[in-house]
Short mmCIF file of N, CA and C in Angstrom, two decimals:
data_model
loop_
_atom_site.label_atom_id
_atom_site.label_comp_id
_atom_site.label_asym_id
_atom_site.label_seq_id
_atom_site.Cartn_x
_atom_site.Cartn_y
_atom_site.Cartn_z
N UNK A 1 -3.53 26.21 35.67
CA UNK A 1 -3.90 25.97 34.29
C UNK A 1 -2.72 25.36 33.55
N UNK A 2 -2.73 23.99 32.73
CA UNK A 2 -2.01 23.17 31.88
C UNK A 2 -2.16 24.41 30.62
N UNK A 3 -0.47 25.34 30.11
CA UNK A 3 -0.27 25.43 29.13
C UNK A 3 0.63 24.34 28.38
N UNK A 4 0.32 23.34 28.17
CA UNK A 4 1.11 22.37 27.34
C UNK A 4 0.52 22.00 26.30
N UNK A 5 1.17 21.68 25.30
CA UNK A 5 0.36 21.37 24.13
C UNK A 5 -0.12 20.01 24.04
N UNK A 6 -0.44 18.96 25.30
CA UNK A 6 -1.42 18.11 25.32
C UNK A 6 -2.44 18.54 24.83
N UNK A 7 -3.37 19.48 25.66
CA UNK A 7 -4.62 20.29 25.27
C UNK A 7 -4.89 20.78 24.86
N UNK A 8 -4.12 21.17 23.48
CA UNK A 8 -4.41 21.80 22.23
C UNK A 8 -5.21 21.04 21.45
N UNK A 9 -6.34 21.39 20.44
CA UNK A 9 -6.84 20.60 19.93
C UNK A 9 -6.15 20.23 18.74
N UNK A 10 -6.08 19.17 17.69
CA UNK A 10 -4.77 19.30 17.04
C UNK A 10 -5.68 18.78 15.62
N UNK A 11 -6.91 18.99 15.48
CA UNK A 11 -8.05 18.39 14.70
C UNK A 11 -8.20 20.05 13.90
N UNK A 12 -7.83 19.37 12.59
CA UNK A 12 -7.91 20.57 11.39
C UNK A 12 -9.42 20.25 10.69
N UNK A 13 -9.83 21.44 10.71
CA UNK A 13 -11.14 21.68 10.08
C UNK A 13 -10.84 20.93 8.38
N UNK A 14 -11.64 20.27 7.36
CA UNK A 14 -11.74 20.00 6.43
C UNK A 14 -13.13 19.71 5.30
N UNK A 15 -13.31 19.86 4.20
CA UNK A 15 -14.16 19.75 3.45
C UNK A 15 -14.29 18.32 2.38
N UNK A 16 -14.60 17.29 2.53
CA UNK A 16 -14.25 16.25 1.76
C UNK A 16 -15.64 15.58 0.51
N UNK A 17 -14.87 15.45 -0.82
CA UNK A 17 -15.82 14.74 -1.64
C UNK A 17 -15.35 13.51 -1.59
N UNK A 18 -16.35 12.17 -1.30
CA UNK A 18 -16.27 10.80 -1.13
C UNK A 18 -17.27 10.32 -2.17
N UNK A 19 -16.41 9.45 -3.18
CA UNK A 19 -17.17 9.29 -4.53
C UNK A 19 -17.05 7.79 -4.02
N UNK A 20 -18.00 6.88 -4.67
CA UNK A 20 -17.86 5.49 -4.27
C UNK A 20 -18.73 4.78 -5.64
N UNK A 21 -19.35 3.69 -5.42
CA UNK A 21 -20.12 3.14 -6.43
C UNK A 21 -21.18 4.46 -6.88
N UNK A 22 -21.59 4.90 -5.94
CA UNK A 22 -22.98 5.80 -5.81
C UNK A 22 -22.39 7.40 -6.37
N UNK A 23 -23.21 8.38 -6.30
CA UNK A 23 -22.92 9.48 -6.96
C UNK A 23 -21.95 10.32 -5.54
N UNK A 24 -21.11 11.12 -5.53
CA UNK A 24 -20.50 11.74 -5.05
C UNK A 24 -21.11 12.39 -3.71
N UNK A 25 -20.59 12.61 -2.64
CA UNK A 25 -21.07 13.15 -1.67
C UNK A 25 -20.18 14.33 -1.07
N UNK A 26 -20.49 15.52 -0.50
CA UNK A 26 -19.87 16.38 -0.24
C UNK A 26 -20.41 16.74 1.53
N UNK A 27 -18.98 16.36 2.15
CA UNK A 27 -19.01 16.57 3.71
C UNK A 27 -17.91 17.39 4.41
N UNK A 28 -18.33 17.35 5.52
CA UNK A 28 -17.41 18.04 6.53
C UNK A 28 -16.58 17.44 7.56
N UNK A 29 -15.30 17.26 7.85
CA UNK A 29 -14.79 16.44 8.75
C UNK A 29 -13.88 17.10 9.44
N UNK A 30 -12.40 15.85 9.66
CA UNK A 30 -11.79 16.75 10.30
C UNK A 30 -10.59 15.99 9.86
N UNK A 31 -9.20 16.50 9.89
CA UNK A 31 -8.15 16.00 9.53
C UNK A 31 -7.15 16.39 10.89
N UNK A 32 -6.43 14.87 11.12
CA UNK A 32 -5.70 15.25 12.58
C UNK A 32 -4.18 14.50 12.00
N UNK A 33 -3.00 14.86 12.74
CA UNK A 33 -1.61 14.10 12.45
C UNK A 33 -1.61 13.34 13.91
N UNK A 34 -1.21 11.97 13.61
CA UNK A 34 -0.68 11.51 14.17
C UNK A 34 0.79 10.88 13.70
N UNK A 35 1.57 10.19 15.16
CA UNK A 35 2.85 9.78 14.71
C UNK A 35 2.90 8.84 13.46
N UNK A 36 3.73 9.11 12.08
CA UNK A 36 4.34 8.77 10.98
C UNK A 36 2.95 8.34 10.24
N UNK A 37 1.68 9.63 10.44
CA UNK A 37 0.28 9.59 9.69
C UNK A 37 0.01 10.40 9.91
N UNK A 38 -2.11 10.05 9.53
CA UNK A 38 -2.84 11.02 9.74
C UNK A 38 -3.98 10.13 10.33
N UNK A 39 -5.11 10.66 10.42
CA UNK A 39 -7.04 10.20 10.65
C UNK A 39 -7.60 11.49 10.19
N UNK A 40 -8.42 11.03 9.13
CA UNK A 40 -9.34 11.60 8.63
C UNK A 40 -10.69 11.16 9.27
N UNK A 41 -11.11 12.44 9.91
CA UNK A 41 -13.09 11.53 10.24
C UNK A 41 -14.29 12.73 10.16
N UNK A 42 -15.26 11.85 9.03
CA UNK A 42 -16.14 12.60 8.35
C UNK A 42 -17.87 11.54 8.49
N UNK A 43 -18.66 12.42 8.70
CA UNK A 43 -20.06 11.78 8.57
C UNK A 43 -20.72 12.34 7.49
N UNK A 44 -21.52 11.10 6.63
CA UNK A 44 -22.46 11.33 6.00
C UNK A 44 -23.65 10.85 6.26
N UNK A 45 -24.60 11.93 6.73
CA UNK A 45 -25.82 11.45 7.81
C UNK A 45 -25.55 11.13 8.91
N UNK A 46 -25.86 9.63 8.88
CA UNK A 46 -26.05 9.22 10.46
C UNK A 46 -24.81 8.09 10.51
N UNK A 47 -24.26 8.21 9.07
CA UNK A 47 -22.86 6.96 8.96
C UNK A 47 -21.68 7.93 9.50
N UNK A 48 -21.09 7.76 10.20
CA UNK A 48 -19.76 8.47 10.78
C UNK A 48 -18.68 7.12 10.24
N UNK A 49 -17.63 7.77 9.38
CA UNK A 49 -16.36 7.11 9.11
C UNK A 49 -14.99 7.87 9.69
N UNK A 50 -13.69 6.70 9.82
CA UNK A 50 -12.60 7.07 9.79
C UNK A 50 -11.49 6.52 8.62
N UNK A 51 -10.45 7.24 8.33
CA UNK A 51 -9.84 6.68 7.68
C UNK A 51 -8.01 6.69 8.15
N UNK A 52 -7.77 5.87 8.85
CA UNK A 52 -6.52 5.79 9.40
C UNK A 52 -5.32 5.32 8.70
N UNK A 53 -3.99 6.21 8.51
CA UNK A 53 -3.10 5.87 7.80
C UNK A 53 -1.68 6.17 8.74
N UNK A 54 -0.95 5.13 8.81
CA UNK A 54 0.33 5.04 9.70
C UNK A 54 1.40 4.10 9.49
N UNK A 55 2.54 4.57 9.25
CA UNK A 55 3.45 3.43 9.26
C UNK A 55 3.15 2.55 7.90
N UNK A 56 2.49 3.02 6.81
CA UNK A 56 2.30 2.02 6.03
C UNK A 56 0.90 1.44 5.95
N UNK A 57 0.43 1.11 7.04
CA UNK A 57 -0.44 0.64 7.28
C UNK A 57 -2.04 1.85 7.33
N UNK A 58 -2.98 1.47 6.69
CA UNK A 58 -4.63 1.92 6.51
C UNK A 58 -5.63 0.90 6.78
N UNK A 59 -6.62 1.80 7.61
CA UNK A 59 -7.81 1.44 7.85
C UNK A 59 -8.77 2.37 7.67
N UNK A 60 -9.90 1.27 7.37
CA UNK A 60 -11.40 1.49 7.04
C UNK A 60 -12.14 1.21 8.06
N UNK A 61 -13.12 2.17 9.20
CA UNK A 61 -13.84 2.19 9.97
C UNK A 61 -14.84 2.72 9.61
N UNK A 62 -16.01 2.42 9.38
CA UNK A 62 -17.13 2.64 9.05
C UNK A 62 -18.28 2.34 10.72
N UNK A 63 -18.84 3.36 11.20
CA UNK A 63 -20.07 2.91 11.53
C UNK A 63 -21.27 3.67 11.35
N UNK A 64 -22.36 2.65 11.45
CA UNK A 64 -23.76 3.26 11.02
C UNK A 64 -25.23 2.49 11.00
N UNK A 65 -25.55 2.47 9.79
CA UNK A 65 -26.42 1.64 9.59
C UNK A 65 -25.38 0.26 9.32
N UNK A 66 -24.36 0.00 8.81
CA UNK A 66 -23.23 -0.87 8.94
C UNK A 66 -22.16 -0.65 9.72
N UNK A 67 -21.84 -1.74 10.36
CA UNK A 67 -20.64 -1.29 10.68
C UNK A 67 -20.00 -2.21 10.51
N UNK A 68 -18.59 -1.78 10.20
CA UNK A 68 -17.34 -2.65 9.87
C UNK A 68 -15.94 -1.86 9.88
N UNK A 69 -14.84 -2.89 9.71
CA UNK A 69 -13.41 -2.14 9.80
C UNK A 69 -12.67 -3.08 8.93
N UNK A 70 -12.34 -2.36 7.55
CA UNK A 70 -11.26 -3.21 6.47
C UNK A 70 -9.85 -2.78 6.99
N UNK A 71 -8.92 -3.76 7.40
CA UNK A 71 -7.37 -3.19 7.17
C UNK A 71 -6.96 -3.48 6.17
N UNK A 72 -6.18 -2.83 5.37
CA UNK A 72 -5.19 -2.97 4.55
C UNK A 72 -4.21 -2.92 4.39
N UNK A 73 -3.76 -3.78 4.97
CA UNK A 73 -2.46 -4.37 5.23
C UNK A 73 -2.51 -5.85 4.78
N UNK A 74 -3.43 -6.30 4.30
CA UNK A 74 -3.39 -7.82 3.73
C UNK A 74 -4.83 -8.06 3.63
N UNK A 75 -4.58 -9.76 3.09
CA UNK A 75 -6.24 -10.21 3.24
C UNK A 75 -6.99 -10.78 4.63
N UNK A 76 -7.75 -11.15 4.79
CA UNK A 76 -8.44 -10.57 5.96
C UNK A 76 -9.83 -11.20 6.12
N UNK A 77 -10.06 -11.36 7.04
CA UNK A 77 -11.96 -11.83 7.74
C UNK A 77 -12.03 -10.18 8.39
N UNK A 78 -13.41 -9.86 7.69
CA UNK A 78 -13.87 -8.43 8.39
C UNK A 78 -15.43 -9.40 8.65
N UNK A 79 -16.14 -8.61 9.94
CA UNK A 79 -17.23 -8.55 10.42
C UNK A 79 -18.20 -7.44 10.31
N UNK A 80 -19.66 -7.24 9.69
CA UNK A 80 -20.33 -6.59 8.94
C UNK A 80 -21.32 -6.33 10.10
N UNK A 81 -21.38 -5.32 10.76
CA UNK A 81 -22.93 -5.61 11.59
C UNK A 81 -24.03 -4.69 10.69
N UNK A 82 -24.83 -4.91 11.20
CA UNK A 82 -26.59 -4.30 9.88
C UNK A 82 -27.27 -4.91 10.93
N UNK A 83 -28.21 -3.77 10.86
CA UNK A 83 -29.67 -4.00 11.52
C UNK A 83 -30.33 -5.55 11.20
N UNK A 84 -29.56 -5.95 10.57
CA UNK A 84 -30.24 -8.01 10.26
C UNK A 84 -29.27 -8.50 10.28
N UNK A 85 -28.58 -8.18 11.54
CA UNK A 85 -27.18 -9.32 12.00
C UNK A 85 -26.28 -8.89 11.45
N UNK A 86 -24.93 -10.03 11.47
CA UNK A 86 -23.82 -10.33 11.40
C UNK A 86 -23.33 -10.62 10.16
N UNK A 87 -22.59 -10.32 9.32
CA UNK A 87 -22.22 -10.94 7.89
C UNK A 87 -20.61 -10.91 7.91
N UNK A 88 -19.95 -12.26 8.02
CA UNK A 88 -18.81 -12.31 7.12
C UNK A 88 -18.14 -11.95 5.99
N UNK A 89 -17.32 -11.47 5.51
CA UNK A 89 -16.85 -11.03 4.68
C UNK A 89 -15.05 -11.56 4.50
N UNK A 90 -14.69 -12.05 3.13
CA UNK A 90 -12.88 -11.77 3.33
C UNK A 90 -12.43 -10.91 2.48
N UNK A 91 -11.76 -10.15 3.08
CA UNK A 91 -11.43 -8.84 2.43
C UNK A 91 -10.07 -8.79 1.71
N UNK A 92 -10.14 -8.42 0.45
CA UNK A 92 -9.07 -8.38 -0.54
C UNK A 92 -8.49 -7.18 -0.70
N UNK A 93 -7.46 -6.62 0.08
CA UNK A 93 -7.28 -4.70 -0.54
C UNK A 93 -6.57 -4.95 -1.89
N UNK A 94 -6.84 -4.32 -2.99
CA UNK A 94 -6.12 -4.42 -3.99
C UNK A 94 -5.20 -3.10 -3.98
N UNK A 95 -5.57 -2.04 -3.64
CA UNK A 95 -4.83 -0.85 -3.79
C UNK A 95 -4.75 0.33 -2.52
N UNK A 96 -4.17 0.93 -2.34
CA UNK A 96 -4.67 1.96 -1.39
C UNK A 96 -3.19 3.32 -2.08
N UNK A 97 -3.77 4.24 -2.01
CA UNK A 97 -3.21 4.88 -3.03
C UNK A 97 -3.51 6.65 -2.14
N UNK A 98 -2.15 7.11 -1.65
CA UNK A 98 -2.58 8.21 -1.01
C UNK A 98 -1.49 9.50 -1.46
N UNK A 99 -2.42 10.82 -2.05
CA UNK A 99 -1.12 11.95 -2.52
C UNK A 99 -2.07 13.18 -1.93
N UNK A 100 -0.83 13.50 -1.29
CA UNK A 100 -0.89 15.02 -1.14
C UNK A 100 -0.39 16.36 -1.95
N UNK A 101 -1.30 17.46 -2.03
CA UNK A 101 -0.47 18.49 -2.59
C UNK A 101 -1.42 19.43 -2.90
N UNK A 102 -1.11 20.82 -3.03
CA UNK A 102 -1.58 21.69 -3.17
C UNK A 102 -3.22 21.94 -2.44
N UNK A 103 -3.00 22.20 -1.04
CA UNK A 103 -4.10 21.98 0.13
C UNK A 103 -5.04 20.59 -0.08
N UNK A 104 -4.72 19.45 -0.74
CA UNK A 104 -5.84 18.46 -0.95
C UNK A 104 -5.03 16.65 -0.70
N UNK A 105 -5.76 16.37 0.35
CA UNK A 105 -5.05 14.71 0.60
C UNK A 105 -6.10 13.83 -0.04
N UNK A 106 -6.16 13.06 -1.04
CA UNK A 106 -6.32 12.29 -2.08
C UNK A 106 -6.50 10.77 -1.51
N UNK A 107 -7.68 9.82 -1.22
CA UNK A 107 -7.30 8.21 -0.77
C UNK A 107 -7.80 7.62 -1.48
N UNK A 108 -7.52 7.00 -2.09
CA UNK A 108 -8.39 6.16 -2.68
C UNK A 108 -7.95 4.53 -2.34
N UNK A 109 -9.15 4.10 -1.96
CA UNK A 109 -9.00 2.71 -1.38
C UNK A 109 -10.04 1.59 -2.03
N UNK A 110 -9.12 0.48 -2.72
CA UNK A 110 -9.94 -0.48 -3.75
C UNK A 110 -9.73 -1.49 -3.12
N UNK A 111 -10.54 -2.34 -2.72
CA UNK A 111 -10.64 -3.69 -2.27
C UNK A 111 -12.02 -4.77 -2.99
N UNK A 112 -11.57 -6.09 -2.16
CA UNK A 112 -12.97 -6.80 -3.06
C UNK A 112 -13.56 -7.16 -1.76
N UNK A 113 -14.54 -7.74 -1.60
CA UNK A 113 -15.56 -8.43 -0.38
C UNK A 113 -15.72 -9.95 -1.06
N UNK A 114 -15.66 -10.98 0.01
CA UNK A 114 -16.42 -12.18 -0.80
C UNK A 114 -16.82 -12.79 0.17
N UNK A 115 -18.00 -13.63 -0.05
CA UNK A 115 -18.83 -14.42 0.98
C UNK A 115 -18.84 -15.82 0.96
N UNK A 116 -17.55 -15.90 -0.11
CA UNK A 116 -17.70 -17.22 -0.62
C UNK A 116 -18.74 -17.91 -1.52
N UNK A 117 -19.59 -17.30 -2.08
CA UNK A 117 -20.86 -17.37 -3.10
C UNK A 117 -20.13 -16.22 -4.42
N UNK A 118 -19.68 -14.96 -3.81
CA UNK A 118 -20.13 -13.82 -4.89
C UNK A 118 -19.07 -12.77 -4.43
N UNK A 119 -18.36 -12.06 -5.04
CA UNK A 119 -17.03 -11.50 -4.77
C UNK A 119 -17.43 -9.82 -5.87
N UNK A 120 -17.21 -8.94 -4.54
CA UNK A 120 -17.49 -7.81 -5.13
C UNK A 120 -16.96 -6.58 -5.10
N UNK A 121 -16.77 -5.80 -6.23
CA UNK A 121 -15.40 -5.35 -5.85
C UNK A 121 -15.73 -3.87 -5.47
N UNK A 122 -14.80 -3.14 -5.17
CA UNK A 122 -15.29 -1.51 -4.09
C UNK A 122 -14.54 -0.87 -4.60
N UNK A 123 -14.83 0.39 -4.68
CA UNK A 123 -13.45 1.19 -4.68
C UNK A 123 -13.92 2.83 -3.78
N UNK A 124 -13.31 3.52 -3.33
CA UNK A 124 -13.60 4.75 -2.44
C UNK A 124 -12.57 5.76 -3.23
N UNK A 125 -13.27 6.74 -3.18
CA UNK A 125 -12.34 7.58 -3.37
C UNK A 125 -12.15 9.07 -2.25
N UNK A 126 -11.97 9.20 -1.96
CA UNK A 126 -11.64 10.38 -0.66
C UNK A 126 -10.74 11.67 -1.41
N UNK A 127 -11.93 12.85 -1.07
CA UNK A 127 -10.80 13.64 -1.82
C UNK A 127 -10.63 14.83 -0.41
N UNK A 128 -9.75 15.24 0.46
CA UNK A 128 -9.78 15.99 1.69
C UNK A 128 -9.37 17.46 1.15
N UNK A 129 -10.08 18.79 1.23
CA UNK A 129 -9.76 20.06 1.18
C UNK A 129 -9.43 20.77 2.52
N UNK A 130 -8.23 20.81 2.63
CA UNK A 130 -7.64 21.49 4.23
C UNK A 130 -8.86 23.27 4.26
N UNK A 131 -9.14 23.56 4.98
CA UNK A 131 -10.03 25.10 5.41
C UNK A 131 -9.28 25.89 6.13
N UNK A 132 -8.98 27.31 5.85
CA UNK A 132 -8.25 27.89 6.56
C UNK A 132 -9.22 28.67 7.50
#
């Protein structure tokens, strides 16, 4: 038997409200450390997201009835899949904004979408409650 802490599970139980254009949603995920970060990953319904932060660098993984992945780390061509194809998108992060403190990690991530017709702007807010 491997006692090493490879096989520890290293995925912290968590409670998260994700406010967006739409009214607030309240889920269950999980919060893990990785080297000089974290990954947050939470489903609402049948949409399973991640939210990856390292080195500076964040991402937006979404899959579901959409799927897509914003980095923010600059501007950007993201790919949209939906049950009616493929959609382009160039992705603008305007902000990404992350605080910890008092058991709660805080993301909020603002970007724009444009299709070249119509430019629209997003914002997420992620609020993570650590569970003991």
């Amino acid at each position: 038997m491997d006692s090493s802490d490879n096989n520890r599970d290293t995925k912290i139980p968590i409670r998260l409200t994700v406010g967006s254009e739409l009214e607030p949603v309240e889920c269950d995920g999980f919060y893990s450390e990785i080297a000089d970060g974290f990954v947050l990953e939470f489903s609402t319904g049948e949409d399973r997201y991640e939210i990856r932060h390292a080195s500076g660098e964040t991402s937006l993984f979404a899959c579901g009835l959409m799927t897509y992945r914003i980095n923010f780390g600059g501007v950007g061509e993201t790919s949209v899949s939906t049950p009616f194809g493929e959609l382009n998108f160039t992705v603008a992060p305007r902000s990404c904004d992350i605080e910890r403190g008092d058991g709660v990690l805080t993301v909020v991530l603002s970007y724009s979408l444009s299709d070249g017709m119509q430019t629209i702007e997003r914002s997420v807010n992620v609020a993570a409650r650590f569970l003991n």
